Amino acid sequence: MENLIVDIDIMGMELPIEKGPILIGGAGNSRKLYIESYGCAMNFADSEIVISILQQEGFATTTDFALADVILLNTCSIREKAEQTIRTRLHQFNKAKKNKPALIVGVLGCMAERLKEKLLEEEKIVDLVVGPDAYRDLPNLVKTVDDGQKAVNTFLSREETYADISPVRLNSNGVSAFISIMRGCDNMCSFCVVPFTRGRERSRDPFSIVDEARSLFEQGYREVTLLGQNVDSYKWSPNTDLKGKLQIERSAETAIVSFAHLLARVAEIHSDLRIRFSTSHPKDITDDVLHTIKKYENICNYIHLPAQSGNSRILKLMNRTYTREWYINRVDAIRNILGEACGISSDMITGFCSETEEEHQDTLSLMDYVKFDFSYMFFYSERPGTLAHKKLDDNIPLAVKKRRLSEVIMKQKTLSHQRNIGDLNKVFKVLVEGPSKKSDEFLQGRNSANKMVVFPRHQLSKGQYVHVLVRECTSATLIGDIV
Ligand code: SAH
Ligand code: SF4
Ligand code: F3S
């Protein structure tokens, strides 16, 4: 993973995902593919599907873009800066193209979906533009480019879930893997571009999800993260699945499968397989889900529950469809059912349209109330085509947005440290992920609440569970000894 860089500002969803090249080594004389992924975990998971599709066509992957015949960028549009990063990268590839005219440069993902043909005109370097629901068409589109034309497919589907495609695990530590359980988003948060770039929400059939998780466990993986923009609205029934065939053959099941059911099914694969999930939406997270987490020891006690703001008027303008009081009620439910030890994290946006200083203070006071373990924090970036762009004035000066953001970041740092101090002298079950970043003498892994724990190496290897007594901490890490 040494090529990866943490860059919160281009991240989409909450996940502790590193931006930057997703690379795997290739072999043989076949055409070579180089792919880089940006944005949220869903994009990283999609790149694993893209590799799978193109490997079937005889492509090998390379970690060196100078050796590539096809360069693909899987892109993010969530904030303006994310798109700027991609544009800069495209210009870097322009040089490679000059030396190698047959080189194909393609843009995948959310920026492809948002800008469509415009990308071909704006960025003369680009040959191929493919939206998130059109990856099955990649082999044809590459052929079109081979024949000397540009190729675009940004068709958004109501049913595509790539359920039958086995992702090729990239940059994997062999311990943790992502599983997409749904695609798209039917919410219309006024600041957000995702409903436009990812299309309508649809849930993947539960059998293929459980099969994928079981197969990962059999390969030695010990942790899966179930991914969706709003996992709490996961819902599947044979009748609502438009593709249907596979499931009907495989099961006579007629009952609707909710997220709580799905969690339980994945948890039952094996008690040594940890389950994580992201993202939970405050309006949809049910007590049923919380009780399911409590029932299974291997479902992690960690909930990423983005608040965005602590003020009800701003939440209404954001079209989040909950109030501050509702959010607090959900946090109280988490504490009542799962206790203080459950990790809770958030996403926060500062300087949204018309936000006053008092309303910004409400965000800080909500943070104090919840004592988030962690947050991803951003200043508001207006996105073309969103409800906020059409209806609201982006009227908070950049300097004010940034100052409020720094206050939110300072607050979070203090809270993270306090929460970690609360973990001192406690023993946690940790899944070993590999050597610690700072020293080979130490290993690192996470506890159930998703906190990074560092401890002496001993004879342990990744994928094992150990119990660690925490003796020291920083705001980001717990440090301890195996007991
Ligand atoms: N589905 C998730 C969020 C996905 S986007 C949810 O509903 O919580 C990840 C995060 O990016 C959001 O939670 C939000 O905090 C941030 N974000 C989205 N659009 C943004 C914008 N226009 N400006 C700044 N941050 C934004
Ligand atoms: Fe965007 Fe809201 Fe959907 Fe999250 S729930 S992806 S913030 S529209
Ligand atoms: Fe993810 Fe960015 Fe798209 S956050 S869904 S890659 S806009």
Short mmCIF file of C-alpha atoms in Angstrom, two decimals, residues 195-451:
data_model
loop_
_atom_site.label_atom_id
_atom_site.label_comp_id
_atom_site.label_asym_id
_atom_site.label_seq_id
_atom_site.Cartn_x
_atom_site.Cartn_y
_atom_site.Cartn_z
CA PRO A 195 -27.85 11.09 -7.05
CA PHE A 196 -26.92 12.60 -10.44
CA THR A 197 -23.70 10.65 -10.90
CA ARG A 198 -24.80 7.30 -9.50
CA GLY A 199 -28.47 7.22 -10.41
CA ARG A 200 -31.35 5.53 -8.65
CA GLU A 201 -30.89 3.41 -5.59
CA ARG A 202 -30.99 -0.36 -6.10
CA SER A 203 -30.08 -3.24 -3.82
CA ARG A 204 -28.01 -6.22 -4.83
CA ASP A 205 -29.43 -9.68 -4.26
CA PRO A 206 -28.48 -11.03 -0.82
CA PHE A 207 -27.37 -14.46 -2.07
CA SER A 208 -24.57 -13.04 -4.16
CA ILE A 209 -23.53 -10.83 -1.24
CA VAL A 210 -23.39 -13.76 1.19
CA ASP A 211 -21.56 -15.89 -1.41
CA GLU A 212 -18.98 -13.18 -1.95
CA ALA A 213 -18.43 -12.77 1.81
CA ARG A 214 -18.14 -16.55 2.30
CA SER A 215 -15.67 -16.86 -0.54
CA LEU A 216 -13.57 -14.04 0.94
CA PHE A 217 -13.57 -15.81 4.31
CA GLU A 218 -12.46 -19.05 2.65
CA GLN A 219 -9.59 -17.14 0.99
CA GLY A 220 -8.42 -15.96 4.42
CA TYR A 221 -10.11 -12.57 4.66
CA ARG A 222 -11.36 -11.78 8.15
CA GLU A 223 -13.26 -8.52 7.66
CA VAL A 224 -15.79 -7.31 5.13
CA THR A 225 -17.27 -3.83 4.85
CA LEU A 226 -20.73 -3.71 3.30
CA LEU A 227 -20.97 -0.58 1.17
CA GLY A 228 -23.79 1.68 0.09
CA GLN A 229 -24.58 5.40 0.17
CA ASN A 230 -27.41 4.64 2.60
CA VAL A 231 -27.14 1.03 3.79
CA ASP A 232 -30.16 1.36 6.05
CA SER A 233 -32.44 1.55 3.05
CA TYR A 234 -31.13 -1.77 1.68
CA LYS A 235 -34.20 -3.72 0.64
CA TRP A 236 -34.47 -6.73 -1.56
CA SER A 237 -37.28 -9.03 -2.54
CA PRO A 238 -37.53 -11.42 -5.48
CA ASN A 239 -40.41 -9.33 -6.80
CA THR A 240 -38.57 -6.04 -6.78
CA ASP A 241 -35.46 -7.45 -8.40
CA LEU A 242 -35.87 -6.75 -12.07
CA LYS A 243 -33.15 -9.21 -13.07
CA GLY A 244 -34.67 -11.89 -10.88
CA LYS A 245 -33.56 -15.05 -12.65
CA LEU A 246 -30.57 -15.95 -10.54
CA GLN A 247 -32.34 -15.52 -7.22
CA ILE A 248 -35.49 -17.34 -8.15
CA GLU A 249 -33.43 -20.33 -9.18
CA ARG A 250 -31.51 -20.22 -5.96
CA SER A 251 -34.21 -19.71 -3.43
CA ALA A 252 -37.87 -20.02 -2.87
CA GLU A 253 -37.60 -17.08 -0.53
CA THR A 254 -40.36 -14.53 -0.83
CA ALA A 255 -39.77 -12.38 2.25
CA ILE A 256 -38.29 -8.94 1.94
CA VAL A 257 -34.67 -8.81 3.09
CA SER A 258 -33.90 -5.67 5.13
CA PHE A 259 -30.46 -4.37 6.08
CA ALA A 260 -30.82 -5.92 9.54
CA HIS A 261 -31.57 -9.33 7.92
CA LEU A 262 -28.63 -8.97 5.57
CA LEU A 263 -26.27 -8.11 8.43
CA ALA A 264 -27.39 -11.20 10.32
CA ARG A 265 -26.91 -13.46 7.30
CA VAL A 266 -23.40 -12.23 6.65
CA ALA A 267 -22.57 -12.46 10.37
CA GLU A 268 -23.69 -16.09 10.42
CA ILE A 269 -21.11 -17.13 7.80
CA HIS A 270 -18.47 -17.49 10.53
CA SER A 271 -17.91 -15.94 13.94
CA ASP A 272 -14.32 -15.09 12.90
CA LEU A 273 -15.50 -12.92 10.01
CA ARG A 274 -15.93 -9.33 11.13
CA ILE A 275 -18.65 -7.25 9.53
CA ARG A 276 -18.48 -3.49 9.04
CA PHE A 277 -20.81 -1.31 7.02
CA SER A 278 -21.05 2.22 5.67
CA THR A 279 -22.80 4.64 5.33
CA SER A 280 -25.70 4.78 7.80
CA HIS A 281 -28.24 7.55 7.28
CA PRO A 282 -29.66 9.17 10.43
CA LYS A 283 -33.16 9.23 8.97
CA ASP A 284 -33.16 5.48 8.25
CA ILE A 285 -31.10 3.71 10.90
CA THR A 286 -33.49 1.53 12.90
CA ASP A 287 -33.38 0.05 16.39
CA ASP A 288 -33.70 -3.28 14.62
CA VAL A 289 -30.27 -2.74 13.03
CA LEU A 290 -28.82 -1.72 16.42
CA HIS A 291 -30.24 -4.86 18.09
CA THR A 292 -28.77 -7.01 15.29
CA ILE A 293 -25.35 -5.42 15.88
CA LYS A 294 -25.71 -6.20 19.58
CA LYS A 295 -26.77 -9.79 18.92
CA TYR A 296 -23.70 -10.76 16.85
CA GLU A 297 -20.28 -10.32 18.41
CA ASN A 298 -18.68 -10.22 14.95
CA ILE A 299 -20.71 -7.21 13.74
CA CYS A 300 -18.51 -4.28 14.68
CA ASN A 301 -19.68 -1.70 17.19
CA TYR A 302 -19.00 1.24 14.95
CA ILE A 303 -21.47 3.43 13.11
CA HIS A 304 -20.62 6.11 10.60
CA LEU A 305 -23.62 8.40 10.93
CA PRO A 306 -22.97 11.65 9.03
CA ALA A 307 -24.71 14.59 10.72
CA GLN A 308 -23.53 17.27 8.20
CA SER A 309 -24.74 20.05 10.54
CA GLY A 310 -25.99 20.45 14.10
CA ASN A 311 -28.64 23.02 13.23
CA SER A 312 -32.17 22.10 12.21
CA ARG A 313 -32.69 25.04 9.85
CA ILE A 314 -29.50 24.19 7.96
CA LEU A 315 -30.41 20.49 7.93
CA LYS A 316 -33.73 21.47 6.35
CA LEU A 317 -31.98 23.55 3.69
CA MET A 318 -29.66 20.59 3.12
CA ASN A 319 -32.78 18.44 2.64
CA ARG A 320 -31.40 15.86 5.07
CA THR A 321 -34.98 15.19 6.29
CA TYR A 322 -34.07 15.01 9.98
CA THR A 323 -33.64 17.60 12.72
CA ARG A 324 -30.97 18.04 15.36
CA GLU A 325 -33.38 16.45 17.86
CA TRP A 326 -33.93 13.42 15.61
CA TYR A 327 -30.18 12.98 15.20
CA ILE A 328 -29.71 13.16 18.98
CA ASN A 329 -32.48 10.61 19.43
CA ARG A 330 -30.64 8.18 17.13
CA VAL A 331 -27.38 8.71 19.00
CA ASP A 332 -29.19 8.11 22.31
CA ALA A 333 -30.59 4.87 20.83
CA ILE A 334 -27.06 3.77 19.87
CA ARG A 335 -25.82 4.52 23.39
CA ASN A 336 -28.83 2.79 25.03
CA ILE A 337 -28.60 -0.36 22.92
CA LEU A 338 -24.86 -0.66 22.25
CA GLY A 339 -23.37 1.37 25.09
CA GLU A 340 -20.60 3.96 25.35
CA ALA A 341 -18.03 1.71 23.67
CA CYS A 342 -19.75 1.89 20.28
CA GLY A 343 -17.72 4.09 17.95
CA ILE A 344 -19.66 6.88 16.22
CA SER A 345 -18.24 9.03 13.45
CA SER A 346 -19.63 11.77 11.23
CA ASP A 347 -19.22 13.88 8.12
CA MET A 348 -19.56 17.64 8.61
CA ILE A 349 -19.98 20.49 6.13
CA THR A 350 -19.16 24.04 7.21
CA GLY A 351 -20.37 27.27 5.60
CA PHE A 352 -23.42 25.87 3.85
CA CYS A 353 -25.65 28.50 2.21
CA SER A 354 -26.77 31.20 4.71
CA GLU A 355 -25.26 29.43 7.76
CA THR A 356 -24.94 31.96 10.61
CA GLU A 357 -22.28 31.97 13.33
CA GLU A 358 -24.90 30.70 15.84
CA GLU A 359 -25.84 27.87 13.51
CA HIS A 360 -22.19 26.96 13.16
CA GLN A 361 -21.99 26.90 16.97
CA ASP A 362 -24.83 24.35 16.91
CA THR A 363 -22.58 22.04 14.89
CA LEU A 364 -19.85 22.39 17.50
CA SER A 365 -22.30 21.76 20.35
CA LEU A 366 -23.71 18.69 18.61
CA MET A 367 -20.15 17.38 18.34
CA ASP A 368 -19.73 17.94 22.09
CA TYR A 369 -23.00 16.11 22.79
CA VAL A 370 -22.19 13.05 20.68
CA LYS A 371 -18.43 12.98 21.31
CA PHE A 372 -17.69 11.62 17.87
CA ASP A 373 -14.68 9.34 17.71
CA PHE A 374 -13.84 10.63 14.28
CA SER A 375 -15.20 12.91 11.53
CA TYR A 376 -14.56 13.70 7.90
CA MET A 377 -14.89 17.45 7.63
CA PHE A 378 -15.31 19.67 4.60
CA PHE A 379 -16.21 23.21 3.71
CA TYR A 380 -19.18 23.55 1.39
CA SER A 381 -18.37 23.32 -2.30
CA GLU A 382 -21.22 24.20 -4.62
CA ARG A 383 -21.84 21.54 -7.25
CA PRO A 384 -23.51 22.33 -10.57
CA GLY A 385 -26.98 20.90 -11.04
CA THR A 386 -27.68 20.20 -7.36
CA LEU A 387 -30.76 21.58 -5.59
CA ALA A 388 -28.60 23.98 -3.57
CA HIS A 389 -27.00 25.29 -6.76
CA LYS A 390 -30.42 25.91 -8.29
CA LYS A 391 -32.25 27.29 -5.27
CA LEU A 392 -29.81 28.63 -2.69
CA ASP A 393 -27.18 31.32 -2.63
CA ASP A 394 -23.63 30.09 -1.91
CA ASN A 395 -23.11 33.24 0.14
CA ILE A 396 -20.62 32.35 2.88
CA PRO A 397 -17.19 33.76 2.00
CA LEU A 398 -14.50 31.14 1.48
CA ALA A 399 -12.43 32.54 4.36
CA VAL A 400 -15.40 32.10 6.73
CA LYS A 401 -16.10 28.56 5.48
CA LYS A 402 -12.46 27.69 6.08
CA ARG A 403 -12.30 29.31 9.51
CA ARG A 404 -15.43 27.40 10.58
CA LEU A 405 -13.89 24.23 9.17
CA SER A 406 -10.74 24.72 11.21
CA GLU A 407 -12.88 25.16 14.34
CA VAL A 408 -14.71 21.94 13.58
CA ILE A 409 -11.41 20.12 12.97
CA MET A 410 -9.96 21.42 16.27
CA LYS A 411 -13.08 20.33 18.11
CA GLN A 412 -12.89 16.87 16.56
CA LYS A 413 -9.25 16.50 17.46
CA THR A 414 -10.02 17.24 21.10
CA LEU A 415 -12.97 14.85 21.12
CA SER A 416 -10.98 12.04 19.45
CA HIS A 417 -8.28 12.43 22.05
CA GLN A 418 -10.81 12.43 24.91
CA ARG A 419 -12.51 9.32 23.54
CA ASN A 420 -9.12 7.60 23.23
CA ILE A 421 -8.17 8.58 26.79
CA GLY A 422 -11.41 6.86 27.82
CA ASP A 423 -10.01 3.66 26.28
CA LEU A 424 -6.86 3.62 28.45
CA ASN A 425 -6.44 0.51 30.63
CA LYS A 426 -9.14 -1.35 28.69
CA VAL A 427 -8.65 -4.59 26.78
CA PHE A 428 -9.82 -4.79 23.14
CA LYS A 429 -10.07 -7.60 20.64
CA VAL A 430 -8.01 -6.52 17.64
CA LEU A 431 -7.81 -7.98 14.15
CA VAL A 432 -4.15 -7.86 13.03
CA GLU A 433 -3.85 -6.03 9.68
CA GLY A 434 -0.06 -5.94 9.30
CA PRO A 435 3.06 -4.02 10.38
CA SER A 436 2.51 -0.61 11.94
CA LYS A 437 3.26 2.37 9.71
CA LYS A 438 6.10 3.59 11.93
CA SER A 439 7.99 0.43 12.87
CA ASP A 440 8.30 -3.17 11.77
CA GLU A 441 8.70 -4.11 15.43
CA PHE A 442 5.02 -3.29 15.89
CA LEU A 443 1.79 -4.49 14.35
CA GLN A 444 -1.44 -2.61 13.83
CA GLY A 445 -5.07 -3.54 13.66
CA ARG A 446 -8.48 -2.20 14.57
CA ASN A 447 -10.77 -2.84 17.47
CA SER A 448 -14.49 -3.29 17.00
CA ALA A 449 -15.04 0.49 17.30
CA ASN A 450 -12.68 1.01 14.32
CA LYS A 451 -9.85 2.51 16.37
#
